[in-house]
């Protein structure tokens, strides 16, 4: 199929008029079909993802499309690119330029990288509040590749030759649009008596979490002497066992990047670390004081305006808050509850646009292996609209947390202070899904729940305030120069 579609006439479906990419330039004769491109695309590639694959993929896209519509994320941040191009589109729209109008209406984005890279671009689109937000397709260049897998783009690193790229472009043109919930995360802790606060040393926070030294006067969680971090995620937030293994993996990769150039090797190393961390014999290597029930008090909001305590079984050593039916390389920890569970516990299948997070617990690594069995799932704790974790002084001085593949070591209170993490529904962005998509919409007419949708609470609080945006993007987000983009996976 790719070979018969690889001609210039097929590729014209994806070309963007030159005068849109380069302001004040003219439309070249024969450059674009008369009605405009059917599927204009902007391509963003993390050239450091997937070993050499990112760089090779960048060259192939630039050979097939205009170089001006293919961007290396190591050279230019996506917020700068989209701000510039959308400013030109809006200006041409005011002039009545029909090519520009149709380009804006049909525009699609492609992002090639790990889940961290994909989340970065989703954050940009979310923060910029574009007049016509484009849907996004994801090329799997990372280790887990949960986002691409959930929407049918696969989880194995793709081919980088022209035929493979043309085949992917053909899928992008045929893909359907789907909404996906995004989630706001707030983390608050006492300011350190010594050291930097942005981020708090020696904390290495994910790039999607940002320090805010000012808070809204209406913020009920505001406390004198505390620092607030805000950000967002699209796939999952987790803490405990799985985050500790991920942290060990990322630490090892940071020390020895030359050993992590192959997806298969990366996955093998990840599995070995799961063994060496002692999670297959958790009851022997990890004392009960490290279990989630001993570390945190958990409150959830299943309906608007009413918090309630969530019971965490004493054996649970890891908690995952899921937005997508893909975790740890394509596994589905929530599964599909049977009719009895739906009736007795008011549980639903995991939809990606229902305004609900699936909260799942795991006892140890053996419990995680249950996901490999047909209909296997973790311990279903709740489906929630909001969730709050309160950490008080206890037996442990730290735990491990992870957002969309980016882990960190989180210090816990050593005196009477509290570390607080709260997650709430924030809005939605547009994704592109193939016919193989595992993600399901609550609006799908074949779903018995498609009319039973959570109400958006975007107006419940001061979500328009600056600190409630910034999902890892736009004006305030900038990946520091010293950060290796290959770690965004």
GROMACS .gro file of C-alpha atoms in nm:
model
  489
    1UNK     CA    1   0.000   0.000   0.000
    2UNK     CA    2   0.280   0.240   0.088
    3UNK     CA    3   0.459   0.194  -0.245
    4UNK     CA    4   0.157   0.294  -0.455
    5UNK     CA    5   0.101   0.599  -0.234
    6UNK     CA    6   0.457   0.725  -0.226
    7UNK     CA    7   0.434   0.950  -0.532
    8UNK     CA    8   0.439   1.331  -0.519
    9UNK     CA    9   0.063   1.353  -0.571
   10UNK     CA   10   0.003   1.149  -0.256
   11UNK     CA   11   0.253   1.351  -0.055
   12UNK     CA   12   0.081   1.675  -0.160
   13UNK     CA   13  -0.199   1.574   0.077
   14UNK     CA   14   0.038   1.658   0.364
   15UNK     CA   15   0.227   1.960   0.235
   16UNK     CA   16   0.158   2.297   0.394
   17UNK     CA   17   0.159   2.607   0.171
   18UNK     CA   18   0.494   2.784   0.189
   19UNK     CA   19   0.340   3.123   0.265
   20UNK     CA   20   0.194   2.974   0.588
   21UNK     CA   21   0.532   2.843   0.703
   22UNK     CA   22   0.729   3.149   0.591
   23UNK     CA   23   0.543   3.478   0.646
   24UNK     CA   24   0.534   3.724   0.353
   25UNK     CA   25   0.630   3.455   0.100
   26UNK     CA   26   0.410   3.381  -0.201
   27UNK     CA   27   0.217   3.069  -0.301
   28UNK     CA   28   0.417   2.880  -0.559
   29UNK     CA   29   0.236   2.751  -0.866
   30UNK     CA   30   0.151   2.380  -0.840
   31UNK     CA   31   0.276   2.365  -0.482
   32UNK     CA   32  -0.062   2.265  -0.333
   33UNK     CA   33  -0.382   2.113  -0.472
   34UNK     CA   34  -0.640   2.376  -0.562
   35UNK     CA   35  -0.862   2.299  -0.261
   36UNK     CA   36  -0.564   2.297  -0.028
   37UNK     CA   37  -0.395   1.996   0.136
   38UNK     CA   38  -0.631   1.721   0.252
   39UNK     CA   39  -0.422   1.640   0.559
   40UNK     CA   40  -0.162   1.911   0.630
   41UNK     CA   41   0.081   1.801   0.902
   42UNK     CA   42   0.343   1.952   1.127
   43UNK     CA   43   0.598   1.695   1.245
   44UNK     CA   44   0.792   1.718   1.572
   45UNK     CA   45   1.076   1.469   1.628
   46UNK     CA   46   1.285   1.414   1.938
   47UNK     CA   47   1.603   1.331   1.748
   48UNK     CA   48   1.758   1.184   2.064
   49UNK     CA   49   1.482   0.929   2.122
   50UNK     CA   50   1.521   0.564   2.026
   51UNK     CA   51   1.900   0.574   1.991
   52UNK     CA   52   1.966   0.662   1.626
   53UNK     CA   53   1.603   0.617   1.522
   54UNK     CA   54   1.499   0.972   1.608
   55UNK     CA   55   1.769   1.126   1.391
   56UNK     CA   56   1.699   0.887   1.104
   57UNK     CA   57   1.326   0.955   1.122
   58UNK     CA   58   1.389   1.331   1.114
   59UNK     CA   59   1.590   1.296   0.791
   60UNK     CA   60   1.321   1.082   0.624
   61UNK     CA   61   1.036   1.319   0.707
   62UNK     CA   62   1.238   1.615   0.581
   63UNK     CA   63   1.312   1.430   0.258
   64UNK     CA   64   0.943   1.355   0.196
   65UNK     CA   65   0.787   1.681   0.318
   66UNK     CA   66   0.899   2.042   0.329
   67UNK     CA   67   1.186   2.087   0.573
   68UNK     CA   68   0.998   2.387   0.712
   69UNK     CA   69   0.716   2.167   0.844
   70UNK     CA   70   0.941   1.913   1.021
   71UNK     CA   71   1.101   2.021   1.348
   72UNK     CA   72   1.377   1.881   1.569
   73UNK     CA   73   1.264   1.931   1.931
   74UNK     CA   74   1.628   1.959   2.032
   75UNK     CA   75   1.659   2.274   1.822
   76UNK     CA   76   1.321   2.447   1.854
   77UNK     CA   77   1.053   2.411   2.121
   78UNK     CA   78   0.702   2.327   1.996
   79UNK     CA   79   0.535   2.626   2.167
   80UNK     CA   80   0.751   2.865   1.965
   81UNK     CA   81   0.671   2.680   1.642
   82UNK     CA   82   0.295   2.662   1.697
   83UNK     CA   83   0.270   3.022   1.821
   84UNK     CA   84   0.448   3.146   1.510
   85UNK     CA   85   0.252   2.935   1.261
   86UNK     CA   86  -0.087   3.001   1.421
   87UNK     CA   87  -0.015   3.376   1.429
   88UNK     CA   88   0.047   3.359   1.053
   89UNK     CA   89  -0.266   3.148   0.997
   90UNK     CA   90  -0.484   3.391   1.194
   91UNK     CA   91  -0.341   3.686   1.001
   92UNK     CA   92  -0.404   3.516   0.664
   93UNK     CA   93  -0.752   3.417   0.779
   94UNK     CA   94  -0.836   3.785   0.840
   95UNK     CA   95  -0.721   3.855   0.484
   96UNK     CA   96  -0.962   3.591   0.352
   97UNK     CA   97  -0.689   3.347   0.242
   98UNK     CA   98  -0.884   3.027   0.171
   99UNK     CA   99  -0.573   2.806   0.158
  100UNK     CA  100  -0.476   2.919   0.506
  101UNK     CA  101  -0.830   2.871   0.639
  102UNK     CA  102  -0.850   2.515   0.506
  103UNK     CA  103  -0.499   2.439   0.634
  104UNK     CA  104  -0.599   2.548   0.985
  105UNK     CA  105  -0.922   2.345   0.973
  106UNK     CA  106  -0.747   2.026   0.856
  107UNK     CA  107  -0.412   2.056   1.035
  108UNK     CA  108  -0.281   1.748   1.221
  109UNK     CA  109   0.030   1.710   1.435
  110UNK     CA  110   0.275   1.418   1.448
  111UNK     CA  111   0.508   1.379   1.744
  112UNK     CA  112   0.786   1.119   1.744
  113UNK     CA  113   0.945   1.032   2.079
  114UNK     CA  114   0.875   0.866   2.411
  115UNK     CA  115   0.571   0.926   2.630
  116UNK     CA  116   0.747   1.223   2.790
  117UNK     CA  117   0.798   1.387   2.451
  118UNK     CA  118   0.436   1.322   2.350
  119UNK     CA  119   0.315   1.465   2.680
  120UNK     CA  120   0.526   1.775   2.620
  121UNK     CA  121   0.349   1.845   2.290
  122UNK     CA  122   0.005   1.773   2.437
  123UNK     CA  123   0.090   2.022   2.711
  124UNK     CA  124   0.181   2.286   2.455
  125UNK     CA  125  -0.146   2.246   2.267
  126UNK     CA  126  -0.339   2.253   2.595
  127UNK     CA  127  -0.165   2.567   2.724
  128UNK     CA  128  -0.167   2.773   2.406
  129UNK     CA  129  -0.549   2.770   2.381
  130UNK     CA  130  -0.533   2.762   2.001
  131UNK     CA  131  -0.841   2.877   1.813
  132UNK     CA  132  -0.863   2.542   1.631
  133UNK     CA  133  -0.656   2.290   1.832
  134UNK     CA  134  -0.512   2.021   1.601
  135UNK     CA  135  -0.539   1.648   1.684
  136UNK     CA  136  -0.215   1.461   1.754
  137UNK     CA  137  -0.070   1.131   1.630
  138UNK     CA  138   0.218   0.972   1.823
  139UNK     CA  139   0.514   0.777   1.682
  140UNK     CA  140   0.650   0.526   1.942
  141UNK     CA  141   1.020   0.600   1.994
  142UNK     CA  142   1.039   0.541   2.371
  143UNK     CA  143   1.058   0.237   2.600
  144UNK     CA  144   0.700   0.204   2.727
  145UNK     CA  145   0.513   0.388   2.448
  146UNK     CA  146   0.184   0.380   2.637
  147UNK     CA  147   0.029   0.676   2.457
  148UNK     CA  148   0.089   0.546   2.102
  149UNK     CA  149  -0.021   0.196   2.198
  150UNK     CA  150  -0.346   0.313   2.356
  151UNK     CA  151  -0.449   0.490   2.034
  152UNK     CA  152  -0.344   0.217   1.792
  153UNK     CA  153  -0.005   0.346   1.674
  154UNK     CA  154   0.184   0.048   1.815
  155UNK     CA  155   0.446   0.014   2.088
  156UNK     CA  156   0.747  -0.109   1.891
  157UNK     CA  157   0.993   0.141   1.751
  158UNK     CA  158   0.895   0.202   1.386
  159UNK     CA  159   1.089   0.175   1.063
  160UNK     CA  160   1.260   0.494   0.949
  161UNK     CA  161   1.274   0.426   0.574
  162UNK     CA  162   1.055   0.616   0.327
  163UNK     CA  163   0.807   0.333   0.280
  164UNK     CA  164   0.747   0.305   0.655
  165UNK     CA  165   0.698   0.681   0.691
  166UNK     CA  166   0.461   0.699   0.393
  167UNK     CA  167   0.259   0.413   0.541
  168UNK     CA  168   0.239   0.604   0.871
  169UNK     CA  169   0.127   0.921   0.690
  170UNK     CA  170  -0.146   0.720   0.520
  171UNK     CA  171  -0.266   0.605   0.864
  172UNK     CA  172  -0.263   0.964   0.990
  173UNK     CA  173  -0.485   1.071   0.701
  174UNK     CA  174  -0.735   0.791   0.776
  175UNK     CA  175  -0.726   0.824   1.157
  176UNK     CA  176  -1.029   0.936   1.357
  177UNK     CA  177  -1.028   1.210   1.620
  178UNK     CA  178  -1.084   1.127   1.987
  179UNK     CA  179  -1.095   1.341   2.298
  180UNK     CA  180  -0.867   1.254   2.589
  181UNK     CA  181  -0.898   1.384   2.945
  182UNK     CA  182  -0.605   1.573   3.093
  183UNK     CA  183  -0.539   1.594   3.463
  184UNK     CA  184  -0.405   1.873   3.679
  185UNK     CA  185  -0.167   1.773   3.958
  186UNK     CA  186  -0.078   1.990   4.257
  187UNK     CA  187   0.202   1.907   4.497
  188UNK     CA  188   0.273   2.109   4.810
  189UNK     CA  189   0.550   2.072   5.066
  190UNK     CA  190   0.730   2.278   5.328
  191UNK     CA  191   1.006   2.498   5.185
  192UNK     CA  192   1.353   2.365   5.272
  193UNK     CA  193   1.560   2.557   5.524
  194UNK     CA  194   1.859   2.531   5.293
  195UNK     CA  195   1.910   2.491   4.921
  196UNK     CA  196   1.730   2.593   4.605
  197UNK     CA  197   1.351   2.587   4.571
  198UNK     CA  198   1.304   2.559   4.196
  199UNK     CA  199   1.299   2.264   4.210
  200UNK     CA  200   1.360   2.179   4.572
  201UNK     CA  201   1.709   2.031   4.604
  202UNK     CA  202   1.791   1.745   4.583
  203UNK     CA  203   1.458   1.677   4.412
  204UNK     CA  204   1.465   1.614   4.036
  205UNK     CA  205   1.103   1.671   3.946
  206UNK     CA  206   0.948   1.577   3.610
  207UNK     CA  207   0.962   1.844   3.343
  208UNK     CA  208   0.584   1.871   3.356
  209UNK     CA  209   0.586   1.992   3.719
  210UNK     CA  210   0.666   2.359   3.776
  211UNK     CA  211   0.724   2.563   4.089
  212UNK     CA  212   0.479   2.841   4.167
  213UNK     CA  213   0.580   3.085   4.437
  214UNK     CA  214   0.245   3.260   4.420
  215UNK     CA  215  -0.091   3.096   4.480
  216UNK     CA  216  -0.448   3.208   4.437
  217UNK     CA  217  -0.602   3.382   4.738
  218UNK     CA  218  -0.898   3.147   4.698
  219UNK     CA  219  -0.675   2.840   4.713
  220UNK     CA  220  -0.799   2.641   5.012
  221UNK     CA  221  -0.472   2.448   5.025
  222UNK     CA  222  -0.253   2.758   5.042
  223UNK     CA  223  -0.015   2.753   5.340
  224UNK     CA  224   0.246   2.999   5.459
  225UNK     CA  225   0.602   2.873   5.415
  226UNK     CA  226   0.510   2.605   5.160
  227UNK     CA  227   0.604   2.571   4.797
  228UNK     CA  228   0.355   2.469   4.534
  229UNK     CA  229   0.426   2.265   4.223
  230UNK     CA  230   0.168   2.231   3.947
  231UNK     CA  231   0.156   2.039   3.623
  232UNK     CA  232  -0.043   1.776   3.441
  233UNK     CA  233  -0.052   1.433   3.287
  234UNK     CA  234  -0.242   1.235   3.026
  235UNK     CA  235  -0.150   0.875   3.095
  236UNK     CA  236  -0.090   0.799   3.462
  237UNK     CA  237   0.039   0.905   3.802
  238UNK     CA  238   0.184   0.631   4.023
  239UNK     CA  239   0.371   0.588   4.349
  240UNK     CA  240   0.545   0.308   4.531
  241UNK     CA  241   0.682  -0.012   4.385
  242UNK     CA  242   0.659   0.058   4.010
  243UNK     CA  243   0.789   0.414   4.048
  244UNK     CA  244   1.092   0.289   4.243
  245UNK     CA  245   1.186   0.047   3.964
  246UNK     CA  246   1.139   0.324   3.707
  247UNK     CA  247   1.358   0.557   3.914
  248UNK     CA  248   1.634   0.295   3.927
  249UNK     CA  249   1.610   0.253   3.548
  250UNK     CA  250   1.630   0.626   3.478
  251UNK     CA  251   1.919   0.669   3.724
  252UNK     CA  252   2.112   0.389   3.554
  253UNK     CA  253   2.042   0.535   3.209
  254UNK     CA  254   2.161   0.875   3.324
  255UNK     CA  255   2.490   0.724   3.446
  256UNK     CA  256   2.543   0.495   3.145
  257UNK     CA  257   2.349   0.634   2.844
  258UNK     CA  258   2.558   0.426   2.603
  259UNK     CA  259   2.392   0.108   2.734
  260UNK     CA  260   2.037   0.226   2.650
  261UNK     CA  261   2.027   0.256   2.273
  262UNK     CA  262   1.789  -0.030   2.199
  263UNK     CA  263   1.425  -0.075   2.301
  264UNK     CA  264   1.464  -0.449   2.365
  265UNK     CA  265   1.773  -0.396   2.582
  266UNK     CA  266   1.592  -0.119   2.771
  267UNK     CA  267   1.296  -0.345   2.846
  268UNK     CA  268   1.525  -0.629   2.955
  269UNK     CA  269   1.714  -0.396   3.190
  270UNK     CA  270   1.384  -0.274   3.330
  271UNK     CA  271   1.277  -0.631   3.411
  272UNK     CA  272   1.611  -0.708   3.580
  273UNK     CA  273   1.580  -0.399   3.798
  274UNK     CA  274   1.236  -0.519   3.907
  275UNK     CA  275   1.405  -0.831   4.041
  276UNK     CA  276   1.704  -0.661   4.203
  277UNK     CA  277   1.478  -0.408   4.378
  278UNK     CA  278   1.318  -0.700   4.562
  279UNK     CA  279   0.960  -0.659   4.442
  280UNK     CA  280   0.915  -1.028   4.368
  281UNK     CA  281   0.981  -1.095   4.739
  282UNK     CA  282   0.828  -0.774   4.869
  283UNK     CA  283   0.721  -0.919   5.203
  284UNK     CA  284   1.086  -1.000   5.282
  285UNK     CA  285   1.263  -0.695   5.139
  286UNK     CA  286   1.008  -0.420   5.205
  287UNK     CA  287   0.869  -0.370   5.556
  288UNK     CA  288   0.496  -0.308   5.607
  289UNK     CA  289   0.576   0.052   5.702
  290UNK     CA  290   0.647   0.118   5.333
  291UNK     CA  291   0.301   0.005   5.226
  292UNK     CA  292   0.069   0.273   5.087
  293UNK     CA  293  -0.180   0.255   5.374
  294UNK     CA  294   0.100   0.345   5.620
  295UNK     CA  295   0.244   0.623   5.405
  296UNK     CA  296  -0.060   0.824   5.303
  297UNK     CA  297  -0.415   0.913   5.388
  298UNK     CA  298  -0.619   0.906   5.067
  299UNK     CA  299  -0.934   1.105   4.998
  300UNK     CA  300  -1.139   1.087   4.677
  301UNK     CA  301  -1.422   1.278   4.517
  302UNK     CA  302  -1.649   1.051   4.316
  303UNK     CA  303  -1.912   1.320   4.272
  304UNK     CA  304  -1.874   1.697   4.264
  305UNK     CA  305  -1.823   1.866   4.599
  306UNK     CA  306  -1.801   1.570   4.837
  307UNK     CA  307  -1.472   1.424   4.964
  308UNK     CA  308  -1.462   1.080   5.124
  309UNK     CA  309  -1.188   0.857   5.265
  310UNK     CA  310  -1.061   0.577   5.041
  311UNK     CA  311  -0.968   0.254   5.217
  312UNK     CA  312  -0.632   0.117   5.100
  313UNK     CA  313  -0.570  -0.252   5.186
  314UNK     CA  314  -0.263  -0.292   5.406
  315UNK     CA  315  -0.094  -0.518   5.150
  316UNK     CA  316  -0.090  -0.255   4.870
  317UNK     CA  317   0.263  -0.134   4.789
  318UNK     CA  318   0.190   0.054   4.469
  319UNK     CA  319  -0.096   0.280   4.356
  320UNK     CA  320  -0.159   0.379   3.995
  321UNK     CA  321  -0.404   0.651   3.886
  322UNK     CA  322  -0.486   0.569   3.523
  323UNK     CA  323  -0.627   0.780   3.245
  324UNK     CA  324  -0.553   0.540   2.958
  325UNK     CA  325  -0.593   0.161   2.922
  326UNK     CA  326  -0.217   0.127   2.867
  327UNK     CA  327   0.046   0.108   3.140
  328UNK     CA  328   0.398  -0.034   3.162
  329UNK     CA  329   0.425  -0.112   2.792
  330UNK     CA  330   0.062  -0.178   2.700
  331UNK     CA  331  -0.087  -0.354   3.004
  332UNK     CA  332  -0.437  -0.265   3.127
  333UNK     CA  333  -0.442  -0.268   3.511
  334UNK     CA  334  -0.814  -0.183   3.535
  335UNK     CA  335  -0.943  -0.438   3.288
  336UNK     CA  336  -1.316  -0.450   3.216
  337UNK     CA  337  -1.536  -0.499   3.526
  338UNK     CA  338  -1.808  -0.763   3.484
  339UNK     CA  339  -2.176  -0.682   3.515
  340UNK     CA  340  -2.183  -0.773   3.888
  341UNK     CA  341  -1.894  -0.536   3.969
  342UNK     CA  342  -2.057  -0.264   3.762
  343UNK     CA  343  -2.381  -0.303   3.953
  344UNK     CA  344  -2.251  -0.361   4.308
  345UNK     CA  345  -1.957  -0.118   4.305
  346UNK     CA  346  -2.076   0.124   4.038
  347UNK     CA  347  -1.769   0.059   3.822
  348UNK     CA  348  -1.744   0.121   3.448
  349UNK     CA  349  -1.498   0.026   3.172
  350UNK     CA  350  -1.198   0.261   3.142
  351UNK     CA  351  -1.303   0.540   2.906
  352UNK     CA  352  -1.049   0.808   2.811
  353UNK     CA  353  -1.293   1.100   2.803
  354UNK     CA  354  -1.534   1.037   3.095
  355UNK     CA  355  -1.368   1.270   3.346
  356UNK     CA  356  -1.273   0.977   3.571
  357UNK     CA  357  -0.943   0.828   3.683
  358UNK     CA  358  -0.915   0.455   3.750
  359UNK     CA  359  -0.727   0.398   4.079
  360UNK     CA  360  -0.556   0.056   4.098
  361UNK     CA  361  -0.336  -0.106   4.362
  362UNK     CA  362  -0.066  -0.377   4.347
  363UNK     CA  363   0.083  -0.590   4.623
  364UNK     CA  364   0.410  -0.692   4.456
  365UNK     CA  365   0.564  -0.778   4.120
  366UNK     CA  366   0.388  -1.117   4.110
  367UNK     CA  367   0.058  -0.934   4.140
  368UNK     CA  368   0.163  -0.719   3.844
  369UNK     CA  369   0.222  -1.031   3.634
  370UNK     CA  370  -0.150  -1.108   3.665
  371UNK     CA  371  -0.199  -0.842   3.397
  372UNK     CA  372  -0.044  -1.078   3.143
  373UNK     CA  373  -0.330  -1.327   3.191
  374UNK     CA  374  -0.661  -1.294   3.003
  375UNK     CA  375  -0.893  -1.060   3.198
  376UNK     CA  376  -0.617  -1.001   3.455
  377UNK     CA  377  -0.627  -0.679   3.654
  378UNK     CA  378  -0.493  -0.515   3.968
  379UNK     CA  379  -0.691  -0.438   4.283
  380UNK     CA  380  -0.960  -0.194   4.170
  381UNK     CA  381  -0.977   0.073   4.441
  382UNK     CA  382  -1.205   0.339   4.288
  383UNK     CA  383  -1.300   0.553   3.991
  384UNK     CA  384  -1.269   0.917   4.088
  385UNK     CA  385  -1.311   1.272   3.967
  386UNK     CA  386  -1.046   1.398   4.210
  387UNK     CA  387  -0.801   1.232   4.448
  388UNK     CA  388  -0.584   1.366   4.730
  389UNK     CA  389  -0.283   1.202   4.901
  390UNK     CA  390  -0.172   1.340   5.238
  391UNK     CA  391   0.167   1.222   5.366
  392UNK     CA  392   0.247   1.275   5.734
  393UNK     CA  393   0.549   1.192   5.946
  394UNK     CA  394   0.596   0.815   5.958
  395UNK     CA  395   0.842   0.530   5.939
  396UNK     CA  396   0.959   0.621   5.586
  397UNK     CA  397   1.148   0.939   5.496
  398UNK     CA  398   1.079   0.911   5.123
  399UNK     CA  399   0.876   0.734   4.857
  400UNK     CA  400   0.890   0.721   4.476
  401UNK     CA  401   0.647   0.885   4.234
  402UNK     CA  402   0.606   0.885   3.858
  403UNK     CA  403   0.415   1.090   3.600
  404UNK     CA  404   0.384   0.958   3.243
  405UNK     CA  405   0.713   0.769   3.262
  406UNK     CA  406   0.913   1.035   3.451
  407UNK     CA  407   1.001   0.918   3.807
  408UNK     CA  408   1.142   1.102   4.105
  409UNK     CA  409   1.234   1.036   4.467
  410UNK     CA  410   0.994   1.227   4.690
  411UNK     CA  411   1.103   1.326   5.044
  412UNK     CA  412   0.835   1.275   5.310
  413UNK     CA  413   0.780   1.478   5.628
  414UNK     CA  414   1.031   1.438   5.909
  415UNK     CA  415   0.835   1.653   6.155
  416UNK     CA  416   0.471   1.760   6.181
  417UNK     CA  417   0.446   1.892   5.825
  418UNK     CA  418   0.241   1.740   5.544
  419UNK     CA  419   0.330   1.664   5.184
  420UNK     CA  420   0.017   1.691   4.976
  421UNK     CA  421  -0.055   1.565   4.623
  422UNK     CA  422  -0.392   1.639   4.465
  423UNK     CA  423  -0.514   1.541   4.118
  424UNK     CA  424  -0.821   1.688   3.949
  425UNK     CA  425  -0.982   1.685   3.604
  426UNK     CA  426  -0.877   1.984   3.397
  427UNK     CA  427  -1.004   1.953   3.039
  428UNK     CA  428  -0.947   1.762   2.718
  429UNK     CA  429  -0.725   1.758   2.409
  430UNK     CA  430  -0.769   1.594   2.069
  431UNK     CA  431  -0.586   1.276   1.976
  432UNK     CA  432  -0.575   1.074   1.653
  433UNK     CA  433  -0.666   0.705   1.677
  434UNK     CA  434  -0.636   0.420   1.428
  435UNK     CA  435  -0.888   0.136   1.385
  436UNK     CA  436  -0.668  -0.068   1.625
  437UNK     CA  437  -0.713   0.184   1.908
  438UNK     CA  438  -0.759   0.036   2.256
  439UNK     CA  439  -0.881   0.368   2.389
  440UNK     CA  440  -1.261   0.392   2.406
  441UNK     CA  441  -1.490   0.692   2.424
  442UNK     CA  442  -1.783   0.716   2.662
  443UNK     CA  443  -1.965   0.886   2.374
  444UNK     CA  444  -1.941   0.575   2.156
  445UNK     CA  445  -2.305   0.479   2.082
  446UNK     CA  446  -2.218   0.111   2.132
  447UNK     CA  447  -2.136   0.182   2.497
  448UNK     CA  448  -2.423   0.145   2.745
  449UNK     CA  449  -2.272   0.435   2.939
  450UNK     CA  450  -2.232   0.684   2.659
  451UNK     CA  451  -2.501   0.914   2.797
  452UNK     CA  452  -2.370   0.898   3.153
  453UNK     CA  453  -2.085   1.148   3.138
  454UNK     CA  454  -1.910   1.333   3.420
  455UNK     CA  455  -1.969   1.706   3.409
  456UNK     CA  456  -1.662   1.917   3.336
  457UNK     CA  457  -1.559   2.108   3.646
  458UNK     CA  458  -1.342   2.359   3.466
  459UNK     CA  459  -1.550   2.641   3.616
  460UNK     CA  460  -1.569   2.496   3.968
  461UNK     CA  461  -1.248   2.667   4.073
  462UNK     CA  462  -1.022   2.939   3.944
  463UNK     CA  463  -0.889   2.719   3.666
  464UNK     CA  464  -0.828   3.025   3.454
  465UNK     CA  465  -0.559   3.132   3.700
  466UNK     CA  466  -0.210   3.111   3.560
  467UNK     CA  467  -0.094   2.848   3.808
  468UNK     CA  468  -0.373   2.611   3.703
  469UNK     CA  469  -0.244   2.593   3.347
  470UNK     CA  470   0.109   2.516   3.238
  471UNK     CA  471   0.092   2.146   3.178
  472UNK     CA  472   0.453   2.145   3.070
  473UNK     CA  473   0.441   2.397   2.795
  474UNK     CA  474   0.382   2.744   2.654
  475UNK     CA  475   0.529   3.065   2.795
  476UNK     CA  476   0.664   2.938   3.126
  477UNK     CA  477   0.781   2.594   3.022
  478UNK     CA  478   1.133   2.552   2.903
  479UNK     CA  479   1.342   2.238   2.917
  480UNK     CA  480   1.678   2.344   3.065
  481UNK     CA  481   1.977   2.334   2.834
  482UNK     CA  482   2.147   2.072   3.050
  483UNK     CA  483   1.858   1.826   3.019
  484UNK     CA  484   1.915   1.543   2.774
  485UNK     CA  485   1.605   1.509   2.555
  486UNK     CA  486   1.668   1.137   2.524
  487UNK     CA  487   1.544   1.105   2.883
  488UNK     CA  488   1.197   1.226   2.781
  489UNK     CA  489   1.073   0.873   2.716
   0.00000   0.00000   0.00000
